[in-house]
Coordinates of C-alpha atoms and ligand atoms in Angstrom, one line a residue:
M1 CA 13.7 11.2 -11.4
D2 CA 14.4 8.1 -12.1
F3 CA 12.5 5.9 -10.2
Q4 CA 15.1 3.5 -7.9
N5 CA 16.5 6.4 -6.5
S6 CA 13.2 8.0 -6.2
V7 CA 10.9 8.2 -2.2
V8 CA 7.1 8.2 -3.1
Y9 CA 4.4 9.2 -0.5
Q10 CA 1.4 7.5 -0.3
I11 CA -1.7 10.4 0.0
Y12 CA -5.5 8.6 1.1
V13 CA -7.4 12.1 -0.2
K14 CA -9.8 11.5 2.2
S15 CA -8.0 11.9 5.1
F16 CA -4.9 14.2 4.2
C17 CA -6.2 17.2 4.6
D18 CA -9.8 19.0 4.4
S19 CA -10.0 22.3 2.4
N20 CA -13.6 23.3 3.0
G21 CA -14.2 21.9 6.3
D22 CA -17.2 18.9 5.2
G23 CA -14.7 16.6 7.3
V24 CA -13.3 15.3 4.4
G25 CA -10.2 15.4 2.4
D26 CA -9.5 16.6 -0.9
L27 CA -7.6 18.2 -3.8
N28 CA -6.9 22.0 -2.6
G29 CA -6.1 20.4 0.4
I30 CA -3.4 18.0 -1.0
R31 CA -2.1 21.6 -2.6
A32 CA -1.9 23.0 0.9
K33 CA 0.0 21.2 1.8
L34 CA 2.7 20.8 -1.7
P35 CA 5.0 22.4 0.8
Y36 CA 5.1 20.1 3.6
L37 CA 5.8 17.3 0.7
K38 CA 8.8 19.4 -0.8
S39 CA 10.5 19.8 2.5
M40 CA 10.4 16.2 2.8
G41 CA 12.1 15.2 0.0
V42 CA 9.6 12.9 -1.8
D43 CA 9.9 12.6 -5.8
Y44 CA 6.6 11.4 -6.5
I45 CA 2.7 11.5 -4.6
W46 CA 0.6 8.2 -4.7
V47 CA -2.6 9.4 -4.6
T48 CA -5.6 7.5 -3.9
P49 CA -8.7 7.5 -6.3
F50 CA -10.7 10.5 -6.3
F51 CA -13.3 10.1 -9.2
P52 CA -16.3 10.3 -9.0
S53 CA -17.8 6.8 -6.7
P54 CA -20.6 6.0 -4.7
M55 CA -18.1 5.4 -2.3
F56 CA -18.8 1.7 -1.0
D57 CA -15.2 1.3 -1.0
N58 CA -13.7 4.9 -0.6
G59 CA -13.5 5.3 -4.0
Y60 CA -11.5 1.9 -5.0
D61 CA -15.2 2.0 -7.0
V62 CA -15.0 3.8 -9.7
A63 CA -17.8 5.2 -11.5
D64 CA -15.7 7.5 -14.5
Y65 CA -12.1 7.3 -14.4
C66 CA -12.3 10.7 -16.6
A67 CA -13.6 12.7 -13.7
V68 CA -13.3 14.3 -10.4
N69 CA -15.6 13.2 -7.2
P70 CA -17.5 16.6 -6.0
L71 CA -16.2 15.6 -2.9
F72 CA -12.7 16.2 -3.5
G73 CA -13.1 19.2 -5.9
T74 CA -13.3 20.1 -9.1
M75 CA -11.2 19.0 -12.4
R76 CA -9.5 22.4 -12.4
D77 CA -8.6 21.7 -8.5
C78 CA -6.6 18.0 -9.5
E79 CA -5.1 20.5 -13.0
D80 CA -3.7 23.5 -10.4
M81 CA -3.0 20.4 -7.7
I82 CA -0.6 18.4 -10.7
E83 CA 0.8 21.8 -12.1
E84 CA 1.5 23.0 -8.3
A85 CA 3.2 20.0 -7.8
G86 CA 5.4 19.6 -11.0
R87 CA 6.3 23.2 -10.6
L88 CA 8.1 21.9 -6.7
G89 CA 9.8 18.8 -8.6
I90 CA 7.0 16.6 -7.6
G91 CA 5.1 14.4 -10.0
F92 CA 1.9 12.6 -9.5
M93 CA 0.9 8.8 -9.9
F94 CA -2.6 8.3 -10.1
D95 CA -4.5 4.9 -9.0
M96 CA -5.6 3.0 -12.0
V97 CA -8.7 0.6 -9.9
F98 CA -8.6 -1.8 -13.3
N99 CA -9.9 -5.0 -12.2
H100 CA -13.1 -3.6 -11.2
T101 CA -15.4 -0.4 -11.8
S102 CA -18.3 0.5 -9.7
W103 CA -21.7 -0.8 -10.1
D104 CA -22.8 2.9 -11.3
H105 CA -20.4 3.2 -14.1
V106 CA -22.1 4.0 -17.0
W107 CA -20.9 0.8 -18.9
F108 CA -22.4 -1.6 -16.1
R109 CA -25.4 0.0 -16.0
K110 CA -25.6 -1.0 -19.9
A111 CA -25.1 -4.1 -18.9
L112 CA -27.5 -4.4 -16.1
A113 CA -30.2 -2.8 -19.1
G114 CA -29.5 -6.3 -21.3
D115 CA -27.3 -4.1 -23.5
P116 CA -25.0 -7.3 -25.1
E117 CA -22.1 -4.9 -26.0
Y118 CA -21.6 -4.0 -22.5
M119 CA -22.7 -7.0 -20.7
D120 CA -19.2 -8.2 -22.2
Y121 CA -17.5 -5.7 -20.7
Y122 CA -18.2 -7.8 -17.4
I123 CA -17.9 -11.3 -16.6
F124 CA -21.7 -12.8 -16.2
R125 CA -22.4 -16.0 -15.9
D126 CA -25.8 -18.7 -15.9
G127 CA -26.1 -20.0 -12.7
V128 CA -26.1 -23.9 -12.2
N129 CA -28.7 -25.7 -10.0
G130 CA -30.0 -22.7 -9.3
G131 CA -26.9 -20.8 -7.4
P132 CA -24.1 -18.7 -8.1
P133 CA -21.7 -20.0 -11.0
L134 CA -19.5 -21.1 -8.6
D135 CA -19.3 -21.2 -5.1
W136 CA -16.1 -18.4 -4.4
T137 CA -16.1 -16.2 -1.7
A138 CA -15.0 -12.5 -2.1
S139 CA -11.6 -10.5 -0.5
F140 CA -14.7 -8.7 1.9
G141 CA -16.3 -11.8 2.9
T142 CA -19.5 -11.9 1.0
P143 CA -20.1 -14.4 -1.9
A144 CA -18.0 -13.4 -5.1
W145 CA -20.9 -13.5 -7.2
E146 CA -24.2 -11.8 -7.5
Y147 CA -27.7 -12.7 -9.0
V148 CA -29.5 -10.5 -11.5
P149 CA -32.9 -11.1 -12.1
D150 CA -33.9 -9.3 -14.5
L151 CA -31.1 -11.1 -16.7
D152 CA -31.4 -14.0 -14.9
K153 CA -27.5 -14.0 -14.7
W154 CA -25.0 -13.9 -12.3
Y155 CA -21.6 -11.4 -12.0
L156 CA -18.5 -11.8 -11.2
H157 CA -17.2 -8.8 -8.5
L158 CA -14.0 -10.4 -6.4
F159 CA -14.3 -7.4 -3.7
D160 CA -17.4 -5.8 -2.7
K161 CA -21.1 -6.7 -4.7
S162 CA -20.8 -3.2 -5.9
Q163 CA -17.8 -3.3 -7.5
P164 CA -18.3 -6.0 -11.0
D165 CA -15.1 -7.5 -12.7
L166 CA -14.0 -6.2 -15.6
N167 CA -13.4 -8.3 -18.4
W168 CA -10.2 -8.2 -19.6
E169 CA -10.1 -10.4 -22.6
N170 CA -12.9 -8.1 -24.3
P171 CA -10.3 -5.8 -26.3
K172 CA -13.1 -3.1 -26.3
V173 CA -12.6 -2.7 -22.3
R174 CA -8.4 -3.2 -22.8
E175 CA -8.7 -0.1 -25.2
E176 CA -11.3 2.3 -23.1
L177 CA -8.5 1.8 -20.1
K178 CA -5.8 2.6 -22.1
N179 CA -7.8 6.0 -23.1
V180 CA -8.0 6.5 -19.3
I181 CA -4.0 6.2 -19.2
R182 CA -3.8 8.4 -22.1
F183 CA -6.4 10.7 -20.5
W184 CA -4.5 11.1 -17.2
L185 CA -1.3 11.5 -19.4
G186 CA -2.7 14.4 -21.1
K187 CA -3.2 16.3 -17.4
G188 CA 0.5 15.8 -16.8
V189 CA 0.3 12.8 -14.5
K190 CA 3.7 11.1 -14.2
G191 CA 3.3 7.7 -12.9
F192 CA 0.5 5.4 -12.2
R193 CA -0.4 2.4 -9.3
F194 CA -2.4 -0.2 -10.9
D195 CA -5.0 -1.5 -7.8
V196 CA -4.8 -5.5 -7.6
L197 CA -3.2 -5.5 -11.5
N198 CA -2.6 -9.3 -11.0
L199 CA -6.2 -10.5 -10.7
I200 CA -7.3 -8.6 -14.3
S201 CA -6.3 -12.0 -16.7
K202 CA -9.2 -14.4 -15.1
P203 CA -8.8 -18.7 -15.2
E204 CA -9.2 -19.5 -19.0
H205 CA -12.2 -22.3 -18.2
L206 CA -13.8 -20.0 -15.4
E207 CA -16.6 -23.2 -15.0
E208 CA -13.7 -25.8 -14.1
C209 CA -12.5 -24.0 -11.1
G210 CA -13.5 -24.9 -7.8
P211 CA -15.0 -23.5 -4.4
G212 CA -13.1 -21.2 -2.0
S213 CA -11.2 -17.5 -2.5
G214 CA -11.8 -16.4 -6.1
S215 CA -9.1 -14.2 -6.1
S216 CA -7.1 -17.1 -5.3
Y217 CA -8.1 -18.9 -8.8
C218 CA -7.4 -15.4 -10.2
K219 CA -4.4 -13.8 -9.5
D220 CA -0.9 -14.2 -12.3
G221 CA -3.2 -15.2 -14.1
P222 CA -2.7 -16.9 -18.0
R223 CA -2.5 -13.6 -20.1
I224 CA -1.5 -11.2 -17.2
H225 CA 2.1 -10.2 -18.9
E226 CA 0.8 -10.1 -21.8
F227 CA -2.1 -7.4 -20.8
I228 CA 0.1 -5.8 -18.6
R229 CA 2.7 -5.3 -21.8
E230 CA 0.0 -4.2 -24.0
M231 CA -1.3 -1.8 -21.7
V232 CA 2.5 0.0 -21.0
T233 CA 3.8 -0.6 -24.7
D234 CA 0.2 1.0 -26.0
T235 CA -0.1 3.5 -23.7
G236 CA 3.8 4.9 -23.6
I237 CA 4.6 4.9 -20.3
E238 CA 7.5 2.0 -19.9
D239 CA 9.7 5.0 -19.1
L240 CA 7.4 5.9 -16.0
V241 CA 6.8 5.2 -12.5
T242 CA 5.0 2.4 -12.5
V243 CA 3.6 0.0 -9.8
G244 CA 1.3 -2.7 -9.7
E245 CA -0.4 -4.3 -6.4
M246 CA 0.3 -7.9 -7.0
A247 CA -2.2 -9.4 -4.3
S248 CA -0.6 -13.0 -3.2
T249 CA 2.1 -13.1 -5.8
T250 CA 5.0 -15.1 -6.2
L251 CA 8.4 -14.3 -6.9
E252 CA 9.2 -15.3 -10.2
N253 CA 6.3 -13.4 -11.3
C254 CA 7.3 -10.3 -9.2
I255 CA 10.7 -10.6 -11.6
R256 CA 8.9 -10.8 -14.7
Y257 CA 6.5 -7.7 -13.6
S258 CA 9.4 -5.5 -12.6
N259 CA 12.6 -7.0 -15.0
P260 CA 13.3 -4.1 -17.8
E261 CA 13.4 -6.5 -20.0
S262 CA 9.7 -7.7 -19.8
H263 CA 9.0 -4.1 -20.6
E264 CA 6.1 -4.1 -18.1
L265 CA 6.7 -2.5 -14.5
A266 CA 9.0 -0.4 -12.6
M267 CA 8.0 -2.3 -9.9
C268 CA 5.7 -4.2 -7.7
F269 CA 3.8 -4.0 -4.3
N270 CA 3.9 -8.1 -2.7
F271 CA 2.6 -8.3 0.5
H272 CA 3.8 -11.5 2.5
H273 CA 5.7 -10.0 4.8
L274 CA 2.7 -8.1 5.7
K275 CA 0.9 -12.0 7.2
V276 CA 3.6 -12.7 9.1
D277 CA 1.1 -12.2 11.5
Y278 CA -1.8 -14.0 10.3
K279 CA -2.5 -17.1 12.7
N280 CA -3.0 -19.9 9.9
G281 CA -2.5 -17.1 7.1
D282 CA -6.1 -16.3 8.5
K283 CA -5.7 -11.8 8.5
W284 CA -8.0 -12.2 11.7
A285 CA -6.9 -14.9 13.1
L286 CA -4.5 -12.7 15.5
M287 CA -1.0 -13.9 16.2
D288 CA 2.4 -11.5 17.4
P289 CA 4.4 -11.6 14.1
D290 CA 6.0 -14.1 13.2
L291 CA 10.0 -12.6 13.2
V292 CA 11.7 -15.6 11.4
R293 CA 9.3 -15.9 8.8
L294 CA 9.7 -12.0 7.9
H295 CA 13.0 -12.2 8.4
Q296 CA 12.9 -15.2 5.8
I297 CA 10.7 -12.8 3.2
F298 CA 12.7 -9.9 3.7
R299 CA 15.9 -12.3 2.3
E300 CA 14.1 -14.2 0.0
W301 CA 12.8 -10.9 -2.1
Q302 CA 15.9 -8.8 -1.9
E303 CA 18.3 -11.0 -2.6
E304 CA 16.7 -12.7 -5.4
M305 CA 14.6 -9.9 -7.1
S306 CA 18.5 -8.3 -6.9
R307 CA 20.3 -11.3 -8.2
Q308 CA 17.3 -11.8 -11.6
G309 CA 16.9 -8.2 -11.9
G310 CA 13.3 -7.4 -10.4
W311 CA 12.8 -4.5 -8.4
N312 CA 10.9 -3.8 -5.6
A313 CA 8.4 -1.2 -4.2
V314 CA 9.4 -1.5 -0.3
F315 CA 7.1 -0.2 2.2
W316 CA 5.6 -1.1 5.6
C317 CA 2.4 0.9 5.5
N318 CA -1.0 1.9 2.6
H319 CA -3.9 2.8 4.0
D320 CA -5.2 -0.8 3.7
Q321 CA -2.4 -2.3 6.5
P322 CA -2.5 -1.3 10.2
R323 CA 0.2 1.1 11.9
V324 CA 3.4 -0.2 11.3
V325 CA 4.6 1.0 14.6
S326 CA 1.6 -0.3 16.2
R327 CA 2.1 -3.6 14.7
F328 CA 5.8 -4.1 14.3
G329 CA 7.1 -1.3 17.3
D330 CA 6.0 -0.4 20.5
E331 CA 3.2 2.3 21.3
G332 CA 5.0 3.0 24.9
T333 CA 8.1 3.6 26.2
Y334 CA 9.9 2.7 22.6
W335 CA 7.2 4.3 20.5
K336 CA 9.9 7.0 18.7
R337 CA 12.9 4.7 18.9
S338 CA 10.3 1.7 17.4
A339 CA 9.1 3.8 14.3
K340 CA 12.5 4.8 13.5
M341 CA 14.2 1.3 13.6
L342 CA 11.1 0.5 11.4
G343 CA 11.9 3.0 9.1
T344 CA 15.5 2.7 9.0
F345 CA 15.1 -1.0 7.4
I346 CA 13.4 0.0 4.5
H347 CA 14.7 2.8 3.8
F348 CA 18.4 1.3 3.2
L349 CA 16.4 -1.7 1.4
R350 CA 16.9 -2.3 -2.4
G351 CA 14.1 -0.9 -3.6
T352 CA 11.8 2.2 -3.9
P353 CA 10.2 3.0 -0.8
Y354 CA 7.0 4.4 -0.2
V355 CA 6.1 6.4 2.9
Y356 CA 2.2 6.1 3.7
Q357 CA 0.9 9.6 5.5
G358 CA 1.1 10.0 8.9
E359 CA 4.1 7.4 9.0
E360 CA 6.7 9.7 9.3
I361 CA 5.0 11.0 12.3
G362 CA 4.8 7.9 14.3
M363 CA 1.3 8.0 13.7
T364 CA -0.7 5.1 15.5
N365 CA -3.5 2.3 15.3
A366 CA -6.6 3.6 15.9
H367 CA -7.7 2.0 18.5
Y368 CA -11.8 2.4 18.5
T369 CA -14.2 0.0 20.7
D370 CA -17.4 0.3 19.3
I371 CA -18.4 -0.9 16.0
E372 CA -20.1 2.7 14.9
Q373 CA -16.3 4.3 15.0
Y374 CA -15.6 2.4 11.6
N375 CA -16.1 2.3 8.5
D376 CA -14.5 0.0 6.0
V377 CA -16.8 -2.2 4.7
E378 CA -14.2 -5.1 4.9
C379 CA -14.1 -5.1 8.9
I380 CA -17.6 -4.1 9.2
N381 CA -18.5 -7.7 6.8
Y382 CA -15.8 -9.5 8.7
Y383 CA -17.3 -8.1 11.9
Q384 CA -20.5 -9.5 11.1
I385 CA -18.5 -12.9 10.7
L386 CA -16.3 -13.1 13.6
R387 CA -19.4 -12.7 15.6
E388 CA -21.5 -15.7 13.5
R389 CA -19.0 -17.8 14.3
G390 CA -18.6 -17.2 17.9
S391 CA -16.4 -14.6 18.7
S392 CA -17.8 -12.3 21.9
E393 CA -18.3 -8.5 21.1
Q394 CA -15.5 -7.5 22.7
E395 CA -13.0 -10.7 20.8
A396 CA -14.5 -9.5 17.1
L397 CA -13.6 -6.0 18.7
E398 CA -10.5 -7.0 19.6
V399 CA -9.6 -8.2 16.0
L400 CA -10.6 -5.3 14.4
A401 CA -8.9 -2.5 16.7
R402 CA -5.9 -4.8 15.3
R403 CA -6.1 -5.5 11.8
S404 CA -8.8 -2.8 10.2
R405 CA -8.3 -1.0 7.6
D406 CA -9.6 2.6 9.1
N407 CA -6.2 1.9 11.3
S408 CA -4.4 3.6 8.5
R409 CA -7.7 6.0 7.0
T410 CA -7.8 7.9 10.4
P411 CA -6.9 11.4 9.0
M412 CA -3.6 13.1 8.9
Q413 CA -2.4 14.6 12.3
W414 CA -1.3 18.2 11.3
N415 CA -0.4 20.0 15.1
P416 CA -1.9 19.2 18.6
R417 CA -4.7 21.5 18.1
H418 CA -8.4 20.8 17.2
N419 CA -9.1 18.2 15.1
A420 CA -5.4 17.6 14.7
G421 CA -5.2 20.8 12.2
F422 CA -7.0 18.2 9.4
T423 CA -10.4 19.9 9.1
N424 CA -12.7 22.6 10.7
G425 CA -16.0 20.6 10.7
T426 CA -16.4 17.1 11.8
P427 CA -13.6 14.7 10.9
W428 CA -15.2 11.5 8.7
L429 CA -13.2 9.4 10.7
E430 CA -12.2 9.7 14.6
I431 CA -9.0 10.5 15.7
P432 CA -7.2 9.3 18.3
D433 CA -6.1 11.4 21.3
N434 CA -2.6 10.7 20.5
Y435 CA -2.9 13.9 17.9
R436 CA -1.6 15.9 21.2
F437 CA 2.3 14.5 20.7
I438 CA 1.9 12.9 17.5
N439 CA 1.9 15.6 15.0
V440 CA 3.8 17.3 12.2
E441 CA 3.6 21.0 14.1
T442 CA 5.3 19.2 17.1
E443 CA 7.5 17.2 15.8
E444 CA 8.9 19.8 13.1
R445 CA 10.4 21.4 16.7
D446 CA 11.9 18.2 17.4
P447 CA 15.4 17.7 15.4
D448 CA 15.2 14.2 17.6
S449 CA 11.7 13.6 16.0
V450 CA 10.4 10.9 14.2
L451 CA 9.7 12.6 11.5
N452 CA 13.3 14.7 10.9
Y453 CA 14.4 11.3 11.0
Y454 CA 12.5 10.3 8.2
R455 CA 13.7 13.0 6.6
T456 CA 17.1 12.6 7.1
L457 CA 16.5 8.7 5.6
I458 CA 15.6 10.4 2.4
R459 CA 18.0 12.7 2.1
L460 CA 20.5 9.9 2.8
R461 CA 19.5 8.3 -0.2
K462 CA 20.0 11.4 -2.3
Q463 CA 23.4 11.3 -1.4
Y464 CA 24.8 7.6 -1.3
P465 CA 24.6 6.0 -4.5
I466 CA 24.6 2.8 -2.2
I467 CA 21.5 3.3 -1.5
A468 CA 19.6 3.3 -5.0
N469 CA 22.4 1.4 -6.9
G470 CA 24.1 -1.3 -4.9
G471 CA 23.5 -5.0 -3.9
I472 CA 22.3 -6.4 -1.4
R473 CA 22.7 -9.2 1.5
F474 CA 21.3 -10.0 4.3
L475 CA 24.0 -11.4 7.1
E476 CA 23.6 -14.1 9.9
T477 CA 23.2 -12.2 13.1
G478 CA 22.9 -15.4 15.2
N479 CA 19.5 -14.0 16.7
V480 CA 16.1 -13.9 15.2
R481 CA 15.7 -10.7 16.6
V482 CA 18.3 -8.6 14.9
F483 CA 18.1 -8.0 11.0
A484 CA 21.0 -7.0 9.3
Y485 CA 22.3 -6.8 5.8
E486 CA 24.8 -5.6 3.6
R487 CA 24.5 -3.0 0.5
T488 CA 28.1 -3.0 -1.6
L489 CA 28.5 -0.8 -4.8
G490 CA 32.2 -1.3 -5.4
E491 CA 34.7 -0.9 -2.7
Q492 CA 31.8 0.3 -0.4
R493 CA 29.8 -1.0 1.9
L494 CA 27.1 -0.1 4.0
T495 CA 25.8 -2.4 6.9
V496 CA 21.9 -2.1 8.3
V497 CA 21.0 -3.4 11.6
C498 CA 18.1 -3.7 13.0
N499 CA 16.9 -4.8 16.5
F500 CA 13.6 -5.7 16.1
G501 CA 12.9 -6.7 19.7
G502 CA 11.8 -4.7 23.3
Q503 CA 14.6 -5.7 25.2
E504 CA 18.9 -6.1 24.6
E505 CA 19.7 -7.9 22.0
R506 CA 23.5 -9.8 21.7
A507 CA 24.3 -10.1 17.6
A508 CA 26.9 -11.5 16.0
L509 CA 28.3 -8.5 13.6
T510 CA 31.5 -7.6 12.7
L511 CA 31.8 -4.5 11.6
N512 CA 34.6 -2.9 8.9
A513 CA 35.9 0.4 10.6
G514 CA 33.8 2.9 9.1
T515 CA 31.2 6.0 9.9
V516 CA 27.7 5.4 11.2
L517 CA 25.5 6.9 8.8
L518 CA 22.6 7.0 11.2
C519 CA 21.0 5.9 14.5
N520 CA 18.4 6.2 16.3
D521 CA 19.7 6.3 19.1
K522 CA 23.8 7.1 20.7
A523 CA 26.3 6.8 17.7
D524 CA 28.5 4.3 19.9
Q525 CA 28.1 1.3 18.2
M526 CA 32.0 0.8 17.0
E527 CA 33.2 1.4 20.4
R528 CA 30.6 -1.4 21.8
L529 CA 32.0 -3.9 19.6
Q530 CA 33.7 -6.6 21.7
N531 CA 34.0 -10.2 21.4
G532 CA 32.7 -10.6 17.8
G533 CA 29.5 -9.3 18.5
L534 CA 27.2 -6.3 20.2
T535 CA 24.6 -5.7 22.4
L536 CA 21.9 -3.9 20.7
R537 CA 19.5 -1.7 23.0
P538 CA 15.6 -2.6 22.5
Y539 CA 14.4 -1.1 18.8
E540 CA 18.1 0.1 18.5
A541 CA 18.9 0.6 14.5
F542 CA 22.2 1.8 12.4
A543 CA 23.9 2.4 9.5
V544 CA 27.2 2.4 8.8
L545 CA 29.2 3.5 5.8
S546 CA 33.0 1.8 5.1
Ligands
TEU1 O1 -6.5 -3.7 -2.2 C1 -6.5 -5.3 -2.5 C2 -6.8 -5.7 -1.4 O2 -6.6 -7.4 -1.4 C3 -6.8 -5.3 -0.5 O3 -8.5 -5.4 -0.2 C4 -5.8 -5.5 0.6 O4 -4.9 -6.4 0.6 C5 -6.9 -6.6 2.5 O5 -7.5 -5.5 2.2 C6 -5.7 -6.6 3.1 O6 -6.1 -6.8 3.9 C7 -6.8 -2.8 -3.3 C8 -7.1 -1.9 -2.8 O7 -5.9 -0.9 -2.0 C9 -7.9 -1.8 -1.7 O8 -8.2 -0.4 -0.9 C10 -9.2 -2.2 -2.3 O9 -10.5 -2.3 -1.1 C11 -9.2 -2.9 -3.1 O10 -8.4 -3.2 -4.0 C12 -10.6 -3.6 -4.3 O11 -10.4 -2.3 -5.2

């Protein structure tokens, strides 16, 4: 399976399917749902970390990279899950959190005990004037340096204090992490997602950095390409499906990360398109999505990556992002149509599409109304920060309802019955009431469902090489709410048009006579063309092959 015409399905293990009634998803639950994933037509499954962890960051704080957290099952369950998927022609991508470990990892326990060899596995520095080495903030809103009295040293953590950053300058660390990859390759894993990979190369002279966001000083660091190339070539994973999560990266770096001539990764995630509703770039300040900026970002990244031989992972959702139908679509009148429009836009782009669990059935944000309903360390921290900055409880809860990562972590909605079929126990996170009509079982029975539309999107990628292999050019439509692009391969042309607005919109379009491959409403677009354009219905989307 080459990654260019593959589709990846992302599973957040804690919320996918609970097989033993403890209210938490697990590996046997994933295995039970493999036939469903096969029916979706996906090629790979990216599963989030299920390794031993104190779960301060729901598993992105790894205490042992080569074992299975009993909360999620046993190593045998893991081996059976991989084997069963292989029999169905599906490969597993495991999630490697190599920028940091948990503070429970044995390496960090030895460092805290003062073992100099293991202290050099991490980034310890002396304080300055009784305070931290640098006035840095971590991604979850706390200071990024934690003091260890017994050592009279501070250690760096770009995320939670329970997630100390690893020192990639240390060749022993790099070799330890290569051995982790080798271990999982030996278990039959077919690919890897690398968590915040572009943060691993820290500035050469940390002490010379200024104050502010710690991550902003560490992204795309001085040895990042060298470290990635060394990891990939030394473990022989260059031909596997690999994807790097690249925080706040640049187009130039993503071209290098993903161009085959670099011998680095197959592709990477960037997040610029998912910050167009951040007021002044602040995730915790609300703003309606800036569609002009959204269009500009997609156009630039798609056309430049195509021109310069890079490869995009294309997606809306993951376990850190709010649900896309709540964010860029409509939860009301046009819920189904807008969910389909958003899927259409992504799946015909140049790149490898990722479907996040529940996206294929149009799952929405959680709409929690009480801070006690939330679990995620990031939003609980920011609730306090917002309140300290003067937001009322209501204002702060309104921000969390739109921004919290818990929005994407509510349990998968399998059926309209008790707990949406996710668990026979008490779900670890509350399930939105709309599971009664937004669920797999109900949508299986509806030929016009979001679920069956996503199946068609995935099938078309396999059927028409132009989607995986074609060039791309964005088209002018004369309307900021109407996005259109053209894929070309030889003489073939695929034109995709999406109305991102909830009203009728006029767009300047010239379409060659062709076949409407797919649309989320009536397939009468060709007849409706007049005076060099088309009036699009709210959230209308279609693709024409000519
Ligand atoms: O996410 C990196 C990251 O920056 C996230 O915090 C995300 O971009 C941000 O919350 C969006 O506002 C990765 C993992 O995907 C995330 O789940 C982990 O919490 C984080 O790294 C630390 O491992």
